[in-house]
Coordinates of C-alpha atoms in Angstrom, one line a residue:
M18 CA -76.9 12.1 -33.0
C19 CA -76.7 14.9 -30.4
G20 CA -73.8 15.3 -28.0
I21 CA -73.8 14.8 -24.3
V22 CA -71.0 15.7 -21.9
G23 CA -71.1 15.5 -18.1
Y24 CA -68.4 16.1 -15.5
T25 CA -67.8 16.1 -11.8
G26 CA -64.4 16.5 -10.2
P27 CA -61.6 18.9 -9.2
K28 CA -61.5 20.9 -12.5
R29 CA -63.6 23.9 -13.4
V30 CA -66.6 22.2 -15.1
V31 CA -67.5 24.6 -17.9
P32 CA -64.2 24.5 -19.7
V33 CA -64.3 20.7 -19.5
I34 CA -67.8 20.6 -20.9
L35 CA -67.1 23.1 -23.7
E36 CA -64.0 21.2 -24.7
G37 CA -66.0 18.0 -24.8
L38 CA -68.8 19.6 -26.8
R39 CA -66.3 20.9 -29.3
R40 CA -65.0 17.4 -29.8
L41 CA -68.6 16.2 -30.4
E42 CA -69.4 18.9 -33.0
Y43 CA -68.9 16.4 -35.8
R44 CA -72.0 14.5 -34.7
G45 CA -74.2 17.4 -36.0
Y46 CA -76.2 19.9 -34.0
D47 CA -78.2 23.1 -34.3
S48 CA -78.2 24.4 -30.7
A49 CA -76.2 24.0 -27.6
G50 CA -76.4 24.5 -23.8
V51 CA -74.6 24.0 -20.5
V52 CA -75.7 23.8 -16.9
Y53 CA -73.6 23.9 -13.8
L54 CA -74.1 24.0 -10.0
Q55 CA -72.7 27.0 -8.2
D56 CA -73.5 28.1 -4.6
G57 CA -76.4 25.6 -4.5
K58 CA -78.1 26.9 -7.6
L59 CA -78.3 25.6 -11.2
I60 CA -77.1 28.1 -13.7
K61 CA -78.1 27.4 -17.3
H62 CA -76.9 28.9 -20.6
R63 CA -78.4 28.0 -24.0
A64 CA -78.0 29.3 -27.5
E65 CA -79.3 28.6 -31.0
G66 CA -76.8 27.7 -33.7
K67 CA -73.1 26.9 -33.4
L68 CA -71.2 26.3 -30.1
V69 CA -69.4 29.7 -30.5
N70 CA -72.8 31.4 -29.8
L71 CA -73.0 29.6 -26.5
E72 CA -69.4 30.4 -25.6
N73 CA -70.0 34.1 -26.2
R74 CA -72.7 34.0 -23.4
I75 CA -70.4 32.5 -20.8
D76 CA -68.1 34.5 -18.5
D77 CA -65.4 32.3 -17.0
A78 CA -65.1 34.6 -14.0
I79 CA -68.7 33.7 -13.0
I80 CA -68.1 30.0 -13.1
A81 CA -64.8 29.7 -11.4
K82 CA -66.2 27.7 -8.4
A83 CA -68.3 25.2 -10.4
H84 CA -67.2 21.6 -10.5
I85 CA -70.2 19.6 -11.6
G86 CA -72.4 20.1 -14.7
L87 CA -73.8 18.9 -18.0
G88 CA -73.6 20.0 -21.6
H89 CA -75.5 19.2 -24.7
T90 CA -75.5 19.9 -28.5
R91 CA -79.0 19.3 -30.0
W92 CA -80.0 18.0 -33.4
A93 CA -83.7 19.0 -33.7
T94 CA -86.3 16.2 -33.8
H95 CA -89.3 17.4 -31.7
G96 CA -89.4 21.2 -32.0
A97 CA -87.5 23.8 -34.0
P98 CA -83.8 24.5 -33.4
T99 CA -84.5 27.5 -31.0
E100 CA -83.0 28.6 -27.7
E101 CA -86.2 27.5 -25.9
N102 CA -85.9 24.0 -27.3
A103 CA -82.2 23.7 -26.6
H104 CA -81.0 21.5 -23.7
P105 CA -80.7 21.3 -20.8
H106 CA -84.4 21.2 -19.8
S107 CA -85.6 21.9 -16.3
D108 CA -88.5 20.8 -14.1
C109 CA -91.0 23.2 -12.6
S110 CA -88.8 24.1 -9.6
G111 CA -85.7 24.7 -11.7
D112 CA -83.7 22.5 -9.3
L113 CA -83.5 19.6 -11.6
V114 CA -82.1 19.5 -15.2
V115 CA -82.0 16.8 -17.9
V116 CA -80.0 16.4 -21.1
H117 CA -81.1 13.7 -23.5
N118 CA -80.3 12.0 -26.8
G119 CA -82.9 9.8 -28.4
I120 CA -86.7 10.0 -29.0
I121 CA -89.4 9.5 -26.4
E122 CA -92.1 7.9 -28.5
N123 CA -95.0 8.3 -26.0
Y124 CA -94.0 11.9 -25.0
H125 CA -97.4 13.3 -26.1
S126 CA -99.5 11.2 -23.7
L127 CA -97.0 11.7 -20.9
R128 CA -97.0 15.4 -21.5
E129 CA -100.8 15.7 -21.4
D130 CA -100.9 13.6 -18.2
L131 CA -98.2 15.8 -16.5
K132 CA -100.0 19.0 -17.6
S133 CA -103.2 17.7 -16.0
K134 CA -101.2 17.4 -12.8
G135 CA -100.1 21.0 -12.9
H136 CA -96.7 20.8 -14.7
V137 CA -95.9 23.8 -16.9
F138 CA -93.9 23.2 -20.1
S139 CA -91.7 25.8 -21.7
S140 CA -90.5 24.0 -24.9
E141 CA -91.8 21.8 -27.7
T142 CA -89.4 19.0 -27.1
D143 CA -90.0 15.4 -26.0
T144 CA -87.0 15.7 -23.6
E145 CA -88.7 18.2 -21.3
V146 CA -91.2 15.5 -20.5
L147 CA -88.4 13.6 -18.8
A148 CA -87.5 16.5 -16.4
H149 CA -91.1 16.8 -15.3
L150 CA -91.6 13.0 -15.1
I151 CA -88.6 12.7 -12.8
E152 CA -89.9 15.7 -10.7
E153 CA -93.3 13.9 -10.4
H154 CA -91.6 11.0 -8.7
L155 CA -88.9 12.9 -6.8
K156 CA -89.0 13.1 -3.0
D157 CA -85.6 12.5 -1.4
D158 CA -84.0 9.8 -3.7
L159 CA -83.0 10.9 -7.2
V160 CA -82.0 7.4 -8.3
E161 CA -85.4 5.9 -7.5
A162 CA -87.1 8.9 -9.1
V163 CA -85.2 8.4 -12.4
K164 CA -85.9 4.7 -12.3
A165 CA -89.6 5.2 -11.7
A166 CA -89.8 7.8 -14.5
L167 CA -88.0 5.7 -17.1
K168 CA -90.3 2.7 -16.4
L169 CA -93.1 4.9 -18.0
V170 CA -91.0 5.8 -21.1
D171 CA -91.2 4.2 -24.5
G172 CA -88.4 5.0 -26.9
S173 CA -84.7 5.6 -26.9
F174 CA -82.6 7.6 -24.5
A175 CA -79.1 8.5 -23.4
L176 CA -79.8 10.6 -20.3
G177 CA -77.9 12.9 -18.0
V178 CA -79.6 14.2 -14.8
L179 CA -78.4 16.8 -12.2
W180 CA -80.3 17.8 -9.1
A181 CA -79.4 20.8 -7.0
K182 CA -80.4 19.1 -3.8
Q183 CA -77.9 16.2 -4.4
P184 CA -75.0 18.4 -5.4
G185 CA -72.2 15.8 -5.8
T186 CA -74.0 13.4 -8.1
L187 CA -74.8 12.9 -11.8
I188 CA -77.1 10.3 -13.1
A189 CA -76.5 8.6 -16.5
A190 CA -78.9 6.1 -18.2
R191 CA -79.2 4.6 -21.6
N192 CA -81.5 2.6 -23.8
Q193 CA -80.8 2.3 -27.6
S194 CA -78.6 5.4 -27.6
P195 CA -74.8 5.4 -26.8
L196 CA -73.4 6.6 -23.5
V197 CA -69.9 6.0 -22.1
L198 CA -68.2 6.9 -18.8
G199 CA -64.7 8.3 -18.5
V200 CA -62.8 7.1 -15.5
S201 CA -59.8 9.1 -14.1
E202 CA -58.1 9.0 -10.7
D203 CA -56.9 12.6 -11.0
N204 CA -59.2 14.4 -13.3
G205 CA -62.6 13.3 -12.0
M206 CA -65.4 11.4 -13.6
L207 CA -67.0 12.1 -17.0
M208 CA -69.9 10.9 -19.1
A209 CA -70.4 11.5 -22.9
S210 CA -72.2 10.2 -25.9
D211 CA -68.9 9.4 -27.7
I212 CA -65.3 8.8 -26.9
P213 CA -63.6 11.9 -28.3
A214 CA -65.1 14.1 -25.6
L215 CA -63.3 12.1 -23.0
L216 CA -59.8 11.8 -24.5
P217 CA -58.3 15.1 -23.2
Y218 CA -58.9 13.7 -19.7
T219 CA -58.7 9.9 -19.8
N220 CA -58.4 6.9 -22.0
K221 CA -60.2 4.6 -19.5
V222 CA -63.8 4.1 -20.4
V223 CA -66.9 2.1 -19.3
F224 CA -69.6 1.5 -21.9
L225 CA -73.2 1.4 -20.6
E226 CA -75.5 -1.2 -22.1
D227 CA -79.2 -0.8 -22.8
M228 CA -81.3 -0.3 -19.7
E229 CA -78.4 0.5 -17.5
M230 CA -78.0 3.4 -15.1
A231 CA -74.8 4.9 -13.6
V232 CA -74.5 7.0 -10.4
I233 CA -71.5 9.2 -10.8
T234 CA -69.5 11.2 -8.2
A235 CA -66.2 12.9 -8.4
S236 CA -64.3 9.8 -7.4
S237 CA -66.6 6.8 -8.2
Y238 CA -69.3 5.3 -10.4
A239 CA -71.8 2.6 -9.8
V240 CA -73.8 0.9 -12.5
S241 CA -77.1 -0.9 -12.1
S242 CA -79.9 -2.4 -14.1
L243 CA -82.9 -0.2 -14.7
E244 CA -85.1 -3.3 -14.9
T245 CA -84.0 -5.3 -11.9
G246 CA -82.1 -2.7 -9.8
A247 CA -79.2 -5.2 -9.5
E248 CA -75.6 -3.9 -9.5
V249 CA -73.7 -4.5 -12.7
E250 CA -70.0 -5.2 -12.8
K251 CA -68.4 -3.3 -15.6
E252 CA -65.0 -3.7 -17.4
V253 CA -62.9 -0.6 -17.8
K254 CA -61.5 -0.5 -21.4
I255 CA -58.4 1.3 -22.6
I256 CA -58.9 3.4 -25.7
E257 CA -55.8 3.5 -28.0
W258 CA -56.8 6.8 -29.6
N259 CA -55.4 10.0 -28.1
A260 CA -56.6 13.6 -28.1
A261 CA -54.1 14.7 -30.7
M262 CA -55.5 12.2 -33.2
A263 CA -58.7 14.3 -33.2
E264 CA -57.0 17.6 -34.0
K265 CA -56.6 19.1 -37.5
A266 CA -52.7 19.0 -37.4
G267 CA -52.4 22.0 -39.7
Y268 CA -55.0 21.0 -42.3
K269 CA -57.8 23.5 -43.2
H270 CA -60.5 20.9 -42.4
F271 CA -60.8 17.6 -40.6
M272 CA -62.1 16.1 -43.8
L273 CA -59.0 17.0 -45.7
K274 CA -56.8 15.6 -42.9
E275 CA -58.8 12.4 -42.9
I276 CA -58.5 12.0 -46.7
Y277 CA -54.7 12.2 -46.3
E278 CA -54.8 9.7 -43.4
Q279 CA -56.3 7.0 -45.7
P280 CA -53.1 5.3 -46.6
Q281 CA -52.3 4.8 -42.9
A282 CA -55.8 3.8 -42.1
I283 CA -55.7 1.1 -44.7
T284 CA -52.3 -0.1 -43.5
N285 CA -53.4 -0.2 -39.9
T286 CA -56.5 -2.2 -40.9
L287 CA -54.3 -4.8 -42.6
S288 CA -51.5 -4.8 -40.1
G289 CA -50.9 -8.3 -38.6
R290 CA -53.9 -9.8 -40.5
I291 CA -52.3 -10.9 -43.7
N292 CA -49.0 -12.6 -44.3
P293 CA -47.3 -10.8 -47.2
E294 CA -45.1 -13.9 -47.8
T295 CA -47.8 -16.5 -48.0
G296 CA -51.1 -14.7 -48.5
E297 CA -52.7 -16.3 -45.4
V298 CA -55.3 -14.1 -43.7
F299 CA -55.6 -14.1 -39.9
I300 CA -58.7 -12.4 -38.3
P301 CA -59.2 -14.4 -35.1
E302 CA -61.7 -11.9 -33.7
V303 CA -64.1 -12.8 -36.5
N304 CA -64.6 -16.2 -34.8
L305 CA -65.2 -18.2 -38.0
T306 CA -64.1 -21.8 -38.8
S307 CA -64.1 -23.8 -42.0
E308 CA -67.1 -25.7 -40.7
D309 CA -69.0 -22.4 -40.1
V310 CA -68.3 -21.1 -43.6
T311 CA -69.3 -24.3 -45.4
K312 CA -72.7 -24.1 -43.7
I313 CA -73.4 -20.6 -45.0
D314 CA -75.9 -20.5 -47.9
R315 CA -76.3 -16.8 -48.1
I316 CA -74.9 -13.5 -46.7
F317 CA -76.7 -10.3 -45.9
L318 CA -74.7 -7.2 -45.8
V319 CA -76.5 -4.5 -43.8
A320 CA -75.5 -0.9 -43.6
C321 CA -76.5 2.8 -44.1
G322 CA -75.2 5.6 -46.3
T323 CA -71.5 5.4 -47.1
S324 CA -71.2 2.0 -45.3
W325 CA -73.9 0.7 -47.7
H326 CA -71.7 1.7 -50.6
A327 CA -68.9 -0.3 -49.1
A328 CA -71.3 -3.3 -48.8
L329 CA -72.1 -3.0 -52.5
V330 CA -68.5 -3.3 -53.4
A331 CA -68.1 -6.3 -51.1
K332 CA -70.9 -8.1 -52.8
Y333 CA -68.8 -8.2 -56.0
W334 CA -65.8 -9.5 -54.1
I335 CA -67.5 -12.1 -51.9
E336 CA -69.6 -13.6 -54.7
K337 CA -66.5 -13.8 -56.9
Y338 CA -64.0 -15.2 -54.4
A339 CA -66.0 -16.9 -51.7
R340 CA -68.8 -18.1 -54.1
I341 CA -71.5 -17.3 -51.6
P342 CA -74.7 -15.4 -52.7
V343 CA -74.9 -11.9 -51.2
D344 CA -77.8 -9.6 -50.6
V345 CA -77.1 -6.0 -49.8
D346 CA -79.7 -4.2 -47.7
I347 CA -80.2 -0.6 -46.5
A348 CA -80.6 -1.2 -42.7
S349 CA -83.7 1.0 -42.4
E350 CA -85.5 -1.2 -44.9
F351 CA -83.9 -4.5 -43.7
R352 CA -85.3 -4.2 -40.2
Y353 CA -88.9 -3.8 -41.5
R354 CA -88.9 -6.6 -44.1
D355 CA -90.4 -10.1 -43.5
L356 CA -86.9 -11.6 -43.5
V357 CA -86.1 -15.1 -44.7
I358 CA -83.2 -15.8 -42.3
D359 CA -82.1 -18.9 -40.4
E360 CA -78.9 -20.4 -39.1
R361 CA -77.5 -20.9 -42.6
V362 CA -77.5 -17.2 -43.2
M363 CA -74.7 -14.9 -42.1
T364 CA -75.4 -11.2 -41.5
I365 CA -72.5 -8.7 -41.8
S366 CA -73.2 -5.2 -40.5
I367 CA -71.0 -2.3 -41.4
S368 CA -70.8 0.9 -39.3
Q369 CA -68.2 3.4 -38.5
S370 CA -69.6 4.2 -35.1
G371 CA -71.1 0.8 -34.2
E372 CA -74.1 2.7 -32.8
T373 CA -76.2 3.3 -36.0
A374 CA -79.8 2.8 -34.8
D375 CA -81.2 1.0 -37.9
T376 CA -78.2 -1.2 -38.4
L377 CA -78.3 -2.2 -34.7
A378 CA -82.0 -3.1 -34.9
G379 CA -81.3 -5.1 -38.0
I380 CA -78.6 -7.3 -36.5
R381 CA -80.7 -7.9 -33.4
I382 CA -83.5 -9.2 -35.6
A383 CA -81.1 -11.4 -37.6
K384 CA -79.7 -12.9 -34.4
Q385 CA -83.2 -13.6 -33.1
L386 CA -83.8 -15.5 -36.4
G387 CA -80.7 -17.6 -35.9
S388 CA -78.1 -15.8 -38.0
K389 CA -74.5 -15.5 -37.1
V390 CA -73.6 -11.8 -37.0
I391 CA -70.2 -10.3 -37.9
T392 CA -69.6 -6.5 -37.7
I393 CA -67.2 -4.3 -39.5
C394 CA -66.6 -1.3 -37.1
N395 CA -64.2 1.4 -36.2
V396 CA -65.0 1.9 -32.5
V397 CA -63.7 -0.5 -30.0
G398 CA -66.4 -1.5 -27.4
S399 CA -69.3 0.0 -29.3
T400 CA -72.7 -1.6 -29.0
M401 CA -72.5 -3.3 -32.4
T402 CA -69.2 -5.0 -31.5
R403 CA -70.5 -6.1 -28.2
E404 CA -73.6 -7.7 -29.7
A405 CA -72.0 -9.3 -32.7
D406 CA -70.6 -12.9 -32.8
G407 CA -67.4 -11.6 -34.4
T408 CA -65.8 -8.3 -35.3
V409 CA -63.4 -6.9 -37.8
Y410 CA -62.1 -3.6 -36.5
T411 CA -61.0 -1.1 -39.1
H412 CA -58.4 0.8 -37.0
A413 CA -59.0 4.1 -38.9
G414 CA -58.7 6.2 -35.8
P415 CA -61.3 8.9 -34.9
E416 CA -63.1 10.3 -37.9
I417 CA -64.4 13.8 -37.1
G418 CA -65.6 15.1 -40.5
V419 CA -69.3 14.3 -40.9
A420 CA -68.7 13.1 -44.5
S421 CA -66.9 9.7 -44.1
T422 CA -63.6 9.3 -46.0
K423 CA -61.0 7.2 -44.2
A424 CA -63.7 5.0 -42.5
F425 CA -65.0 4.1 -46.0
T426 CA -61.7 3.0 -47.4
A427 CA -60.8 1.2 -44.2
Q428 CA -64.1 -0.6 -44.4
L429 CA -63.3 -1.6 -48.0
A430 CA -59.9 -3.0 -46.8
A431 CA -61.5 -4.9 -44.0
L432 CA -64.2 -6.3 -46.3
F433 CA -61.6 -7.5 -48.8
L434 CA -59.7 -9.2 -46.0
L435 CA -62.8 -10.8 -44.8
T436 CA -63.5 -12.0 -48.4
L437 CA -60.1 -13.6 -48.6
Q438 CA -60.6 -15.3 -45.2
L439 CA -64.0 -16.6 -46.3
G440 CA -62.5 -17.9 -49.5
Q441 CA -59.6 -19.6 -47.7
L442 CA -61.9 -21.2 -45.1
K443 CA -64.2 -22.4 -47.8
G444 CA -61.4 -23.5 -50.2
T445 CA -62.5 -21.3 -53.1
V446 CA -59.3 -19.1 -52.9
S447 CA -55.9 -20.7 -53.1
L448 CA -53.0 -19.3 -51.1
E449 CA -51.4 -18.4 -54.4
K450 CA -54.4 -16.3 -55.3
S451 CA -54.5 -14.9 -51.8
L452 CA -50.9 -13.9 -52.1
E453 CA -51.6 -12.0 -55.3
L454 CA -54.7 -10.3 -54.0
G455 CA -53.2 -9.6 -50.5
R456 CA -50.1 -8.0 -52.0
A457 CA -52.3 -5.8 -54.2
L458 CA -54.3 -4.7 -51.2
I459 CA -51.1 -3.9 -49.2
D460 CA -49.6 -2.0 -52.2
V461 CA -52.6 0.2 -52.9
A462 CA -52.1 2.1 -49.7
A463 CA -48.6 3.2 -50.8
V464 CA -50.0 4.1 -54.3
I465 CA -52.6 6.4 -52.7
G466 CA -50.1 8.0 -50.4
R467 CA -47.7 8.7 -53.3
D468 CA -50.3 10.3 -55.6
L469 CA -52.6 12.1 -53.2
K470 CA -51.2 15.5 -53.4
K471 CA -51.0 15.4 -57.2
M472 CA -54.6 14.3 -57.4
Q473 CA -55.7 17.2 -55.1
N474 CA -53.8 19.7 -57.2
Q475 CA -55.3 18.4 -60.5
I476 CA -58.8 18.5 -59.1
A477 CA -58.5 21.9 -57.5
E478 CA -57.7 23.3 -60.9
L479 CA -60.3 21.3 -62.7
I480 CA -63.3 22.3 -60.5
E481 CA -63.1 26.0 -61.5
T482 CA -65.4 25.2 -64.4
F483 CA -67.7 22.9 -62.5
Y484 CA -68.1 24.2 -58.9
D485 CA -71.2 26.3 -59.7
A486 CA -73.2 23.5 -61.3
R487 CA -76.7 22.9 -60.0
D488 CA -76.8 19.2 -60.8
F489 CA -74.1 16.5 -61.3
L490 CA -74.1 12.8 -62.4
F491 CA -71.6 10.2 -61.4
V492 CA -71.5 7.0 -63.4
G493 CA -69.5 3.7 -63.3
R494 CA -69.8 0.0 -64.1
G495 CA -68.9 -3.1 -62.1
L496 CA -66.8 -2.2 -59.1
S497 CA -66.9 1.4 -60.1
Y498 CA -70.7 1.7 -59.8
P499 CA -70.7 1.8 -55.9
I500 CA -67.9 4.4 -56.1
A501 CA -70.1 6.5 -58.4
L502 CA -72.9 6.3 -55.8
E503 CA -70.4 7.3 -53.1
G504 CA -69.0 10.2 -55.1
A505 CA -72.5 11.6 -55.7
L506 CA -73.4 11.2 -52.0
K507 CA -70.2 13.1 -51.0
L508 CA -71.0 16.0 -53.4
K509 CA -74.6 16.4 -52.3
E510 CA -73.6 16.1 -48.6
L511 CA -70.8 18.7 -48.8
S512 CA -71.7 21.2 -51.5
Y513 CA -75.6 21.0 -51.5
I514 CA -75.4 20.3 -55.3
H515 CA -78.0 17.8 -56.5
A516 CA -76.0 14.8 -57.5
E517 CA -76.9 11.3 -58.5
G518 CA -74.9 8.1 -59.0
Y519 CA -75.9 5.6 -61.7
A520 CA -74.7 2.4 -63.2
S521 CA -73.5 3.5 -66.6
G522 CA -75.6 0.9 -68.4
E523 CA -78.7 2.4 -66.8
L524 CA -78.3 5.8 -68.5
K525 CA -80.4 4.7 -71.5
H526 CA -83.2 3.6 -69.1
G527 CA -84.0 7.2 -68.1
P528 CA -81.2 9.4 -66.8
I529 CA -79.8 10.1 -70.2
A530 CA -82.8 12.5 -70.6
L531 CA -81.1 14.8 -68.1
I532 CA -77.9 15.3 -70.1
D533 CA -77.2 18.5 -71.9
K534 CA -74.4 21.0 -72.2
D535 CA -74.9 22.3 -68.7
M536 CA -74.9 18.9 -67.0
P537 CA -71.5 17.8 -65.6
I538 CA -71.0 14.0 -65.6
L539 CA -68.1 12.3 -63.8
A540 CA -67.4 8.9 -65.3
L541 CA -65.1 6.3 -63.7
V542 CA -63.5 4.4 -66.6
P543 CA -60.5 2.3 -65.3
K544 CA -59.0 -0.3 -67.6
D545 CA -61.0 -3.2 -66.2
A546 CA -63.2 -6.1 -67.4
V547 CA -66.0 -3.7 -68.4
Y548 CA -63.8 -0.9 -69.9
Q549 CA -65.1 -1.2 -73.4
K550 CA -68.7 -1.0 -72.2
S551 CA -67.9 2.0 -70.1
I552 CA -66.3 3.8 -73.0
S553 CA -69.5 3.1 -75.1
N554 CA -71.6 4.8 -72.4
V555 CA -69.2 7.7 -72.2
E556 CA -69.5 8.2 -76.0
E557 CA -73.2 8.3 -75.6
I558 CA -72.9 11.1 -73.1
K559 CA -70.5 13.0 -75.4
A560 CA -72.9 12.7 -78.3
R561 CA -75.5 14.6 -76.1
Q562 CA -73.0 17.3 -75.3
G563 CA -72.6 16.4 -71.6
R564 CA -69.8 18.1 -69.7
L565 CA -67.6 15.1 -69.1
I566 CA -65.0 14.5 -66.4
L567 CA -63.2 11.2 -66.9
I568 CA -61.2 9.3 -64.3
G569 CA -59.2 6.6 -65.9
T570 CA -56.0 4.5 -66.0
E571 CA -52.6 6.2 -66.7
G572 CA -51.6 5.7 -70.3
D573 CA -55.1 5.5 -71.7
D574 CA -54.7 8.2 -74.3
H575 CA -58.1 7.5 -75.8
L576 CA -59.7 9.4 -72.9
K577 CA -58.1 12.7 -74.1
N578 CA -59.9 12.3 -77.4
I579 CA -63.3 12.3 -75.6
T580 CA -62.7 15.3 -73.2
D581 CA -60.0 17.6 -72.0
D582 CA -61.0 17.0 -68.4
V583 CA -59.2 13.8 -67.5
I584 CA -57.7 12.7 -64.2
Y585 CA -55.3 9.8 -64.7
M586 CA -54.9 7.2 -61.9
P587 CA -52.0 4.8 -61.6
E588 CA -52.7 1.2 -62.7
V589 CA -53.4 -1.2 -59.8
H590 CA -54.9 -4.6 -59.6
E591 CA -58.5 -4.4 -60.8
E592 CA -59.9 -5.4 -57.5
M593 CA -58.3 -2.5 -55.8
N594 CA -59.9 0.1 -58.1
P595 CA -62.7 0.9 -55.6
L596 CA -60.1 2.0 -52.9
L597 CA -58.1 4.1 -55.4
Y598 CA -60.9 5.7 -57.4
T599 CA -62.8 6.8 -54.4
I600 CA -60.0 9.2 -53.5
P601 CA -60.5 11.6 -56.5
A602 CA -64.2 11.4 -55.9
Q603 CA -63.7 12.6 -52.3
L604 CA -61.3 15.3 -53.4
L605 CA -63.7 16.6 -56.0
S606 CA -66.5 16.9 -53.5
Y607 CA -64.1 18.5 -50.9
E608 CA -62.7 21.1 -53.4
I609 CA -66.1 22.1 -54.8
A610 CA -67.6 22.5 -51.3
N611 CA -64.5 24.5 -50.2
R612 CA -64.7 26.7 -53.3
R613 CA -68.4 27.3 -52.7
G614 CA -67.8 28.4 -49.1
C615 CA -69.7 25.5 -47.5
D616 CA -69.1 24.1 -44.0
V617 CA -67.1 21.1 -45.1
D618 CA -66.8 19.4 -41.7
Q619 CA -70.3 20.1 -40.5
P620 CA -72.7 20.1 -43.4
R621 CA -76.2 21.5 -42.7
N622 CA -78.8 19.1 -41.3
L623 CA -76.4 16.2 -41.1
A624 CA -75.1 14.2 -38.1
K625 CA -72.1 11.9 -37.9
S626 CA -73.8 9.1 -36.1
V627 CA -77.4 8.5 -36.7
T628 CA -78.4 7.0 -33.3
V629 CA -82.1 7.6 -33.6
E630 CA -84.5 6.2 -36.2

């Protein structure tokens, strides 16, 4: 969840680190720090709050000679978000520093043992234990000291270590928390917890696996196993993203830019995978054959947060078109269930980052039980893609806003493509039907692109009577129900308004008690198979004086008889409604949060990638 950046090379280190940390701000954090080596001494700066507070404490004139260092943005787990608890953390001598993502589960017993040996602690964090533990084993060889220390550690870590007495070397190590190296012939060597921090300097990366360590100098890196000590050969991967893709490009917020990038993200996800003339779907990297699919008795869709909502939509699609029963599980619950899984069950994980801790743990358990694992992911080379049997990349490009937008609609596009491929391989979807559905999927990107600005203008005007609400309900039926859940999640994430999503038919089973003249309710009512049922539910809300906002199909004049607040959407194929109707839900949340003065791109307490349990 936190951000790590390390650098050694010809450039001035602090500007490199600060730029890297800026590009990792989307991950979520509440304090920040840097450390660099100058004239044989480690110089450390830390600050509570946003990165600008740290930048205000650093004088570039002082650091002109520094060429090696580490930086960190912390999201508090052990200990409050204070300067004392901010990384980097030092050993007793002050000659060794550590930055760390993850959780050291046995930190308390290690801390007590180290205190009994005379070590003095200055923070409440689990991370500081690592600095003192390495110091306890450190004589002349930093690499061996880190290895010895990590053998005593239970938990997850992505680790950066710098020792003043070995001035040209950084140590990186990982277990269950992402860490990637940046390789450059001209700009030096980098390490980071995510790719965007590396992109200004290189697009060549090396992904560390669990229980691997890297020794990094200005011109080289060497990777070895923490368990055996054996050297590990690593493949250098080329990242197609570039640094400009992670800039705002004139938009007020990253989130708004990413909302507007959705037509292109959908198109990129479909490109080369469906023949618009025949309807045939090609996803070779998913590694499925007709024989594989006919052996599947059940599918588990496993995800967290927004990705879980994408999975709920996919359940409708897969069961309808591939005729395979689907269970949708929240990953943090899936991993702790007594799972009934064997080789006739396929597990599909969905994750923007490919590093989500609970989802990773879930697919590992599923694989152990014999399941084939497919992952839907946006990050090439991420842990989930490396461990899955097959992958469907979403090609949405880097998503910086914490609240997911284009990653979600790209996931929906990928899941619908996978549905069509499953149906074709199983023989439950004809090419004629695939052609109809495939063209509808291709067309919806253009429809969104055409109407996005109009939607934003309508919603910006509409929210003036709703932005100060304390509570909000989102309701929908069928394919619209998961979009109601997603809309409510976006609103609570961004604006801190208490919002809930419900299946419309569930209102009478409790939530209808909440409805009064002060309660705004956004209802999704497209002209679909459950339209009449949805209208009945809306009439029930109106009868109780709920403040209704309706999003429905263009030409449906009946909606104006129910409320004045109607957003009309173009008519598309019914199966494409989730992709289309999520756009106004995103824009509503964005405009309300912006109107309330909230931090749209970095909502409080949230992180982009949840890489610890």
